[in-house]
């Protein structure tokens, strides 16, 4: 039986009435995304037709999911809200703090020893506030959610950008910062700008080497890393119905890489099969009763150009396998064309590692298709030229895959089976085969491949593909290998060709597991003590942020002008820094150390205007803070793309940065800045970015009249005394300006609850 079945049935009991009302009010048929949005309005009533990309709307999500790295700060914030229990079903999943090194058992044991105080804190705070807790090793948050909590037509938010994975079961599931989650945990509405809609019509059927992953790799190449910003991507058409539920999840998961608010599919037979296979027949039965309300209206899908802001059509029968990369997930190349491109760009052709798993591709179907290629290598006497690493998505998948012999196939090929956790995908990888910054190539089935992402090496060229393609490339050891046309020399000196991969949508014997790793909270947590040691280096109770005064926004100094791509990984690195995710002061020592300084093209090396000397970004900013001087960060396009980590907003705020001025923002990061009481601004004239000089001082001349739809004027004084005036746009509404004036959204919640 499903978790929270009464909540799900309650949601379904309101869907028909609310969707019918929205259809009547808007005077048109509705997409699936619109049905879910209108049926989850905070006040429960549809009183106006919202304008896409303009209207801010209050929503009531059905549930929240948090992973251990982001849950720490989110729950530390929630503890300040003065609530006895979370207001909606919430879970915490321990998947980020487990380093991949020697294999599952040893790695999990080491993680439980090195991160025990964090796990103890998360378990105790979950137990106190009515939160479901998934222990280390239980699985990757998004796969566990798909197997246990996701349901068609629901709305959820999660403190990880790949929360969108639940779209594989027809949800509107959105990655948010921890402060957004805290609002909902505390019983407040969740605010979102009503998204635009991108429709992707899928026709045909996958065949040969092409996998579900190739759909999103193709879409990423079309839309780029910012093409989906502010939009929900809705997949439909006969091709969509031909995909498995976990294949749909893969596509939705990597939609985060195009900046999309989320992605989703309409409820269909494959979702019903997955629900029943994962012991949720009760959800499937309830969904079947309102089936037509859990997908887009027929007229929408028949004439998509009339109802979506943008429409893309992909014929799955003609889609070719892709590898995307390096250094960005939207650089899409069909496999047969990659060799020539690699040689032209001097990308290393030798492949050192093939990594299979992550929240994107760690389902039973994924492992079975990759295992079919691995078994061929054994049968055809091919010795792999690359190392293999496997991360199963959950303990249920691992147990089932072990029972059915899939993991043994990988082990027979010499693969290392890592813990059911994120591992290399988020930089938790102790890679023993390379030292320093050697230039090299890896292939993986993950979602992101930014510089330094997997192993901390800026010269690791990472390429993203399907699990079966990763297996084939790793066996060949060559980036330019095309399994559809090329042969390989086996141990007997024969040229052999790999056959088309085969897989199983669901395990024939059903899923099985001995211990899934779930701990239910106690019914009354009032007597539970939350475990935070006063002298801890990893956990620190929070103090409320002090509001930024208008008078402090005169003579603001430039901290850094970031050059080019600046993701949340650049602003607040993961990897070894994950250990400090619950200690704001300590983790602030990584603030912007990965951002490239536009003036010298170096990282973590900026000019201190007080001393005229160069130093690390955090050290320089701490000097400004000690002197009571506010600073500003200037950035390029899509600033803050990537992970939802709110540390990328909290660290600058904690250290005294008052404003971030960029050409454009990634959605989640812009919201995170607002939630923490900072100014997130964009150049009205993008070319003004070029006016900013290294010794500049900024004065916000009209901050006293900060108001919605009214740009701010900034006077920039250069070292020679000359001045420029810059107009800065913003998207703050009245409520968000109130967050700013109070010092943070959480401060306002506390004030309202006082």
XYZ file of C-alpha atoms in Angstrom, residues 93-554:
462
model
C 16.902 10.890 2.260
C 20.574 10.281 3.086
C 22.231 9.881 -0.302
C 24.721 12.735 -0.818
C 27.208 12.189 1.998
C 28.418 8.744 0.915
C 31.696 8.816 -0.984
C 32.313 6.274 -3.731
C 35.710 4.676 -3.321
C 36.091 0.958 -2.580
C 32.594 -0.445 -2.962
C 29.205 -0.413 -1.287
C 29.881 -2.082 2.062
C 33.161 -0.339 2.861
C 31.974 3.021 1.559
C 28.743 2.929 3.546
C 30.582 1.904 6.705
C 33.020 4.788 6.266
C 30.184 7.272 5.643
C 28.380 6.166 8.793
C 31.581 6.761 10.738
C 32.587 10.109 9.217
C 29.115 11.652 8.930
C 27.429 10.054 11.911
C 26.707 13.365 13.645
C 24.934 14.677 10.547
C 22.900 11.496 10.123
C 22.071 11.530 13.846
C 20.921 15.145 13.576
C 18.751 14.431 10.549
C 17.249 11.336 12.128
C 16.492 13.141 15.394
C 15.046 16.270 13.806
C 12.941 14.102 11.468
C 11.666 12.096 14.417
C 10.805 15.251 16.336
C 8.859 16.993 13.590
C 7.013 14.073 11.968
C 9.304 13.562 8.976
C 9.913 10.193 7.305
C 13.610 9.279 7.380
C 15.459 7.124 4.821
C 18.766 5.891 6.221
C 22.140 6.036 4.448
C 22.221 3.310 1.811
C 18.427 3.256 1.360
C 18.766 4.874 -2.031
C 18.955 8.019 -4.102
C 16.189 10.447 -3.162
C 14.541 10.705 -6.584
C 14.454 6.989 -7.271
C 13.075 6.323 -3.786
C 10.417 9.007 -4.328
C 9.460 7.485 -7.688
C 9.118 4.046 -6.095
C 7.223 5.147 -2.990
C 5.704 8.624 -3.075
C 5.172 10.014 -6.583
C 1.603 9.862 -7.871
C -0.115 11.086 -11.062
C -1.609 14.553 -10.842
C 0.184 15.478 -7.630
C 2.392 18.469 -6.819
C 5.555 18.188 -4.782
C 8.599 20.300 -4.099
C 12.027 19.104 -3.087
C 15.297 20.644 -1.952
C 17.146 19.248 -4.946
C 16.891 20.391 -8.543
C 16.252 16.845 -9.782
C 13.015 16.583 -7.822
C 11.595 16.910 -11.353
C 12.285 13.169 -11.749
C 8.794 12.497 -10.306
C 7.327 13.827 -13.548
C 7.862 10.271 -14.751
C 4.724 9.414 -12.782
C 2.766 12.430 -13.984
C 3.507 14.875 -11.174
C 4.403 18.528 -11.247
C 7.502 18.115 -9.086
C 9.750 21.128 -8.667
C 13.194 21.691 -7.211
C 13.396 24.551 -4.730
C 15.711 26.039 -2.173
C 15.395 25.031 1.453
C 13.657 28.260 2.419
C 10.820 27.489 -0.006
C 10.478 24.053 1.561
C 10.479 25.599 5.041
C 7.540 27.822 4.070
C 5.488 24.789 3.114
C 6.646 22.746 6.108
C 5.471 25.632 8.280
C 2.012 25.641 6.713
C 2.517 28.595 4.395
C 1.716 28.877 0.706
C 4.413 28.240 -1.860
C 4.819 31.005 -4.406
C 5.766 30.456 -8.058
C 5.511 32.586 -11.147
C 2.916 30.836 -13.322
C 5.106 28.954 -15.799
C 5.137 29.125 -19.540
C 4.493 25.837 -21.328
C 6.698 23.986 -23.772
C 5.137 20.996 -25.482
C 7.255 18.128 -26.777
C 5.339 15.822 -29.113
C 6.850 12.363 -29.356
C 5.946 10.100 -32.241
C 7.246 6.700 -33.251
C 8.976 4.214 -30.995
C 12.499 3.804 -29.641
C 14.525 1.153 -31.409
C 18.023 -0.217 -31.623
C 20.561 1.575 -29.452
C 18.357 4.605 -28.824
C 17.098 5.005 -25.246
C 14.822 7.334 -23.290
C 17.948 9.253 -22.256
C 18.501 10.218 -25.876
C 15.191 12.106 -25.903
C 16.359 14.591 -23.289
C 19.881 14.696 -24.713
C 18.295 15.790 -27.984
C 15.980 18.283 -26.279
C 18.926 19.737 -24.347
C 20.730 20.299 -27.626
C 17.690 22.116 -28.987
C 16.792 24.275 -25.980
C 20.269 24.686 -24.364
C 20.847 25.017 -20.618
C 18.581 28.045 -20.329
C 15.965 27.396 -23.019
C 13.462 25.941 -20.573
C 13.802 28.646 -17.928
C 10.447 29.668 -16.511
C 8.606 26.882 -18.329
C 7.113 23.472 -17.696
C 7.942 20.962 -20.409
C 5.037 18.622 -21.117
C 5.661 15.491 -23.187
C 2.798 13.914 -25.114
C 1.929 11.943 -28.212
C 1.986 8.261 -29.159
C 5.722 8.080 -28.603
C 5.297 9.209 -24.992
C 2.931 6.323 -24.303
C 5.535 3.911 -25.663
C 8.036 4.874 -22.952
C 8.340 3.174 -19.575
C 7.606 5.117 -16.405
C 11.280 5.052 -15.393
C 12.233 6.147 -18.919
C 9.861 9.066 -18.513
C 11.514 9.789 -15.163
C 14.925 9.939 -16.845
C 13.657 12.502 -19.347
C 12.025 14.626 -16.656
C 15.078 14.325 -14.391
C 17.465 15.854 -16.868
C 14.969 18.583 -17.714
C 16.676 20.454 -14.881
C 19.619 20.819 -17.265
C 17.601 22.990 -19.659
C 16.514 25.247 -16.808
C 12.907 24.012 -16.912
C 10.699 24.573 -13.885
C 9.776 20.915 -14.275
C 8.773 18.342 -16.886
C 5.892 15.891 -16.897
C 3.931 13.250 -18.808
C 0.241 12.382 -18.788
C -0.943 9.323 -16.864
C -0.914 6.192 -19.030
C -0.610 2.410 -18.942
C 3.136 2.392 -18.260
C 2.614 4.486 -15.125
C -0.155 2.148 -13.994
C 2.140 -0.849 -14.494
C 4.879 0.812 -12.435
C 2.492 1.746 -9.629
C 1.212 -1.811 -9.370
C 4.733 -3.266 -9.557
C 5.825 -1.043 -6.658
C 2.956 -2.179 -4.418
C 0.740 0.842 -5.061
C -2.296 -0.747 -6.678
C -4.428 1.494 -4.455
C -2.956 4.588 -6.130
C -3.442 3.083 -9.594
C -7.062 2.250 -8.810
C -7.714 5.777 -7.536
C -5.971 7.336 -10.555
C -7.985 5.203 -12.977
C -11.213 6.686 -11.602
C -10.185 10.182 -12.805
C -7.883 9.119 -15.643
C -8.970 11.832 -18.114
C -8.102 14.521 -15.545
C -4.540 13.217 -15.183
C -3.464 14.016 -18.725
C -3.866 16.916 -21.124
C -7.149 17.413 -22.954
C -7.404 15.719 -26.356
C -7.824 19.026 -28.187
C -4.579 20.336 -26.658
C -2.566 17.399 -27.940
C -4.298 17.482 -31.329
C -3.470 21.177 -31.846
C -0.509 21.851 -29.546
C 0.609 25.067 -31.267
C -2.572 26.741 -30.012
C -2.000 25.861 -26.369
C 1.765 25.758 -25.749
C 4.178 28.682 -25.956
C 6.599 26.517 -27.913
C 6.277 23.084 -29.519
C 9.028 20.618 -30.385
C 8.397 17.381 -32.273
C 10.690 14.361 -32.122
C 10.208 11.096 -34.017
C 11.559 8.402 -31.710
C 11.879 5.994 -34.630
C 14.429 8.332 -36.224
C 16.174 9.538 -33.042
C 19.859 8.615 -32.854
C 21.865 7.839 -29.710
C 23.747 10.839 -28.340
C 26.639 11.685 -26.061
C 26.466 15.221 -24.659
C 29.483 17.157 -23.510
C 32.071 17.904 -22.420
C 31.659 20.524 -19.672
C 28.009 21.285 -20.448
C 25.004 18.973 -20.735
C 23.537 20.689 -23.793
C 26.416 20.083 -26.223
C 24.629 17.289 -28.075
C 26.378 15.045 -30.578
C 25.062 11.872 -32.260
C 27.379 9.000 -31.370
C 28.596 8.344 -34.916
C 29.748 11.957 -35.266
C 31.580 12.272 -31.962
C 34.962 10.948 -33.076
C 35.528 13.644 -35.679
C 34.313 16.341 -33.284
C 36.605 15.068 -30.517
C 39.663 15.111 -32.747
C 38.877 18.614 -33.969
C 38.580 19.889 -30.383
C 41.455 17.837 -28.961
C 39.239 15.932 -26.553
C 41.009 12.824 -25.226
C 39.711 9.778 -27.099
C 40.807 7.270 -24.468
C 38.005 6.670 -21.958
C 39.149 5.947 -18.411
C 35.816 5.319 -16.679
C 32.258 4.356 -17.482
C 29.860 5.244 -14.654
C 26.295 3.937 -14.586
C 23.594 5.027 -12.165
C 22.645 8.305 -10.448
C 19.121 9.589 -9.934
C 18.813 9.880 -13.716
C 19.489 6.305 -14.806
C 19.512 3.775 -11.980
C 16.251 1.905 -12.457
C 15.889 -1.842 -12.911
C 15.314 -1.233 -16.632
C 18.512 0.841 -16.876
C 20.608 -1.800 -15.136
C 19.122 -4.609 -17.226
C 19.901 -2.867 -20.527
C 23.448 -2.029 -19.469
C 23.895 -5.574 -18.136
C 22.893 -6.979 -21.521
C 25.878 -5.169 -23.035
C 28.160 -6.260 -20.200
C 27.102 -9.897 -20.691
C 27.887 -9.632 -24.385
C 31.397 -8.473 -23.550
C 31.850 -11.594 -21.440
C 30.313 -13.909 -24.043
C 32.264 -12.366 -26.923
C 35.524 -12.421 -24.919
C 35.965 -8.674 -24.834
C 38.090 -7.291 -22.030
C 36.871 -3.806 -20.980
C 39.379 -1.049 -21.669
C 37.844 1.283 -19.055
C 36.977 0.959 -15.391
C 33.318 0.496 -14.452
C 31.340 1.933 -11.539
C 27.690 1.156 -10.787
C 25.343 3.052 -8.425
C 21.949 1.313 -8.008
C 19.082 3.729 -7.399
C 17.640 2.186 -4.272
C 18.034 -0.774 -1.958
C 14.934 -2.254 -3.574
C 16.576 -2.056 -6.996
C 19.912 -3.320 -5.695
C 18.346 -6.269 -3.904
C 16.206 -7.172 -6.918
C 19.089 -6.747 -9.374
C 21.319 -8.922 -7.200
C 18.613 -11.587 -6.940
C 18.203 -11.618 -10.726
C 21.947 -11.812 -11.409
C 22.373 -8.376 -12.983
C 24.956 -7.135 -10.496
C 26.950 -10.345 -10.869
C 27.253 -9.658 -14.603
C 28.846 -6.284 -13.870
C 31.114 -7.794 -11.235
C 32.198 -10.498 -13.695
C 33.313 -7.651 -15.918
C 35.353 -6.161 -13.060
C 32.941 -3.363 -12.148
C 32.801 -1.789 -8.697
C 29.295 -1.758 -7.217
C 29.038 1.432 -5.214
C 26.471 2.308 -2.552
C 22.856 3.089 -3.434
C 23.738 6.771 -3.410
C 24.756 9.698 -5.595
C 28.521 9.151 -5.471
C 30.475 10.455 -8.483
C 27.421 12.219 -9.907
C 27.690 14.958 -7.277
C 31.444 14.889 -6.761
C 31.460 12.266 -4.012
C 34.124 10.183 -5.697
C 37.564 9.349 -4.382
C 39.048 8.588 -7.767
C 42.268 6.696 -7.159
C 43.392 6.284 -10.777
C 44.270 9.946 -11.374
C 46.260 12.561 -9.558
C 46.315 16.294 -10.035
C 44.729 17.853 -13.094
C 45.548 15.396 -15.855
C 43.517 15.720 -19.039
C 41.226 12.700 -19.417
C 37.805 11.492 -20.532
C 34.995 9.690 -18.728
C 31.490 8.720 -19.840
C 28.516 8.451 -17.527
C 24.745 8.145 -17.390
C 24.393 11.127 -15.045
C 22.719 14.467 -15.771
C 25.471 17.054 -15.309
C 29.018 17.283 -16.549
C 30.234 20.731 -15.541
C 33.952 21.257 -15.031
C 35.172 19.570 -11.810
C 31.702 18.073 -11.222
C 32.575 14.383 -10.817
C 36.147 14.294 -9.535
C 37.241 17.881 -8.903
C 39.560 17.858 -11.918
C 38.895 20.776 -14.314
C 40.420 18.737 -17.146
C 38.164 15.725 -16.848
C 36.077 15.694 -20.020
C 32.755 14.107 -19.011
C 30.192 12.927 -21.561
C 26.569 12.067 -20.772
C 24.798 9.114 -22.380
C 22.391 6.261 -21.746
C 23.526 3.399 -19.473
C 23.815 0.975 -22.399
C 25.831 3.426 -24.487
C 28.087 4.164 -21.523
C 28.649 0.417 -21.125
C 29.547 0.008 -24.794
C 31.890 3.009 -24.864
C 33.588 1.885 -21.659
C 34.115 -1.633 -22.999
C 35.742 -0.202 -26.132
C 37.742 2.357 -24.153
C 37.280 4.823 -27.010
C 35.170 7.968 -27.178
C 34.897 7.595 -30.955
C 33.506 4.047 -30.776
C 30.176 3.611 -32.547
C 28.597 0.305 -31.441
C 26.048 0.497 -34.221
C 28.724 0.221 -36.903
C 32.136 -0.529 -35.376
C 33.677 -3.814 -34.309
C 36.058 -4.661 -31.470
C 39.007 -7.029 -31.302
C 38.431 -9.773 -28.727
C 40.912 -11.898 -26.787
C 40.946 -14.519 -29.570
C 41.968 -11.915 -32.135
C 38.524 -11.836 -33.736
C 36.575 -8.749 -34.751
C 33.210 -8.862 -32.999
C 30.218 -6.540 -33.003
C 27.974 -5.733 -30.063
C 24.311 -6.603 -30.515
C 21.450 -4.233 -29.804
C 20.838 -3.903 -26.029
C 17.811 -5.556 -24.509
C 16.188 -4.823 -21.184
C 13.202 -5.394 -18.962
C 10.788 -2.618 -18.073
C 10.032 -4.319 -14.763
C 11.517 -7.362 -12.984
C 9.677 -10.534 -14.106
C 9.686 -11.900 -10.541
C 8.584 -8.557 -9.086
C 10.533 -6.183 -6.863
C 11.882 -7.486 -3.570
C 13.771 -6.083 -0.606
C 14.699 -7.289 2.891
C 15.177 -3.895 4.575
C 14.316 -0.750 2.625
C 15.952 1.615 5.134
C 12.871 3.616 6.110
C 12.276 4.929 9.638
C 8.832 6.314 10.446
C 8.718 9.227 12.920
C 7.248 8.849 16.369
C 3.649 9.957 16.712
C 4.485 12.604 19.320
C 7.947 14.105 18.934
C 7.627 16.727 21.652
C 10.044 14.877 23.930
C 12.607 14.151 21.211
C 15.872 16.095 21.505
C 17.546 17.326 18.351
C 21.232 16.435 18.338
C 23.568 19.369 17.644
C 26.845 19.571 19.562
C 27.916 23.090 20.525
C 31.482 22.526 19.320
C 30.503 20.771 16.100
C 32.431 21.651 12.938
C 29.601 20.333 10.772
C 26.419 21.642 12.354
C 25.601 25.126 13.581
C 22.301 26.500 14.849
C 21.269 29.505 12.787
C 20.893 33.123 13.781
C 18.366 35.259 11.863
C 19.801 37.525 9.173
C 19.688 41.256 9.927
C 17.822 43.324 7.317
C 20.010 45.270 4.895
C 19.482 48.965 5.560
C 19.100 51.470 2.728
C 21.989 53.457 4.179
C 24.271 50.418 3.757
C 23.742 50.467 -0.008
C 25.916 53.525 -0.516
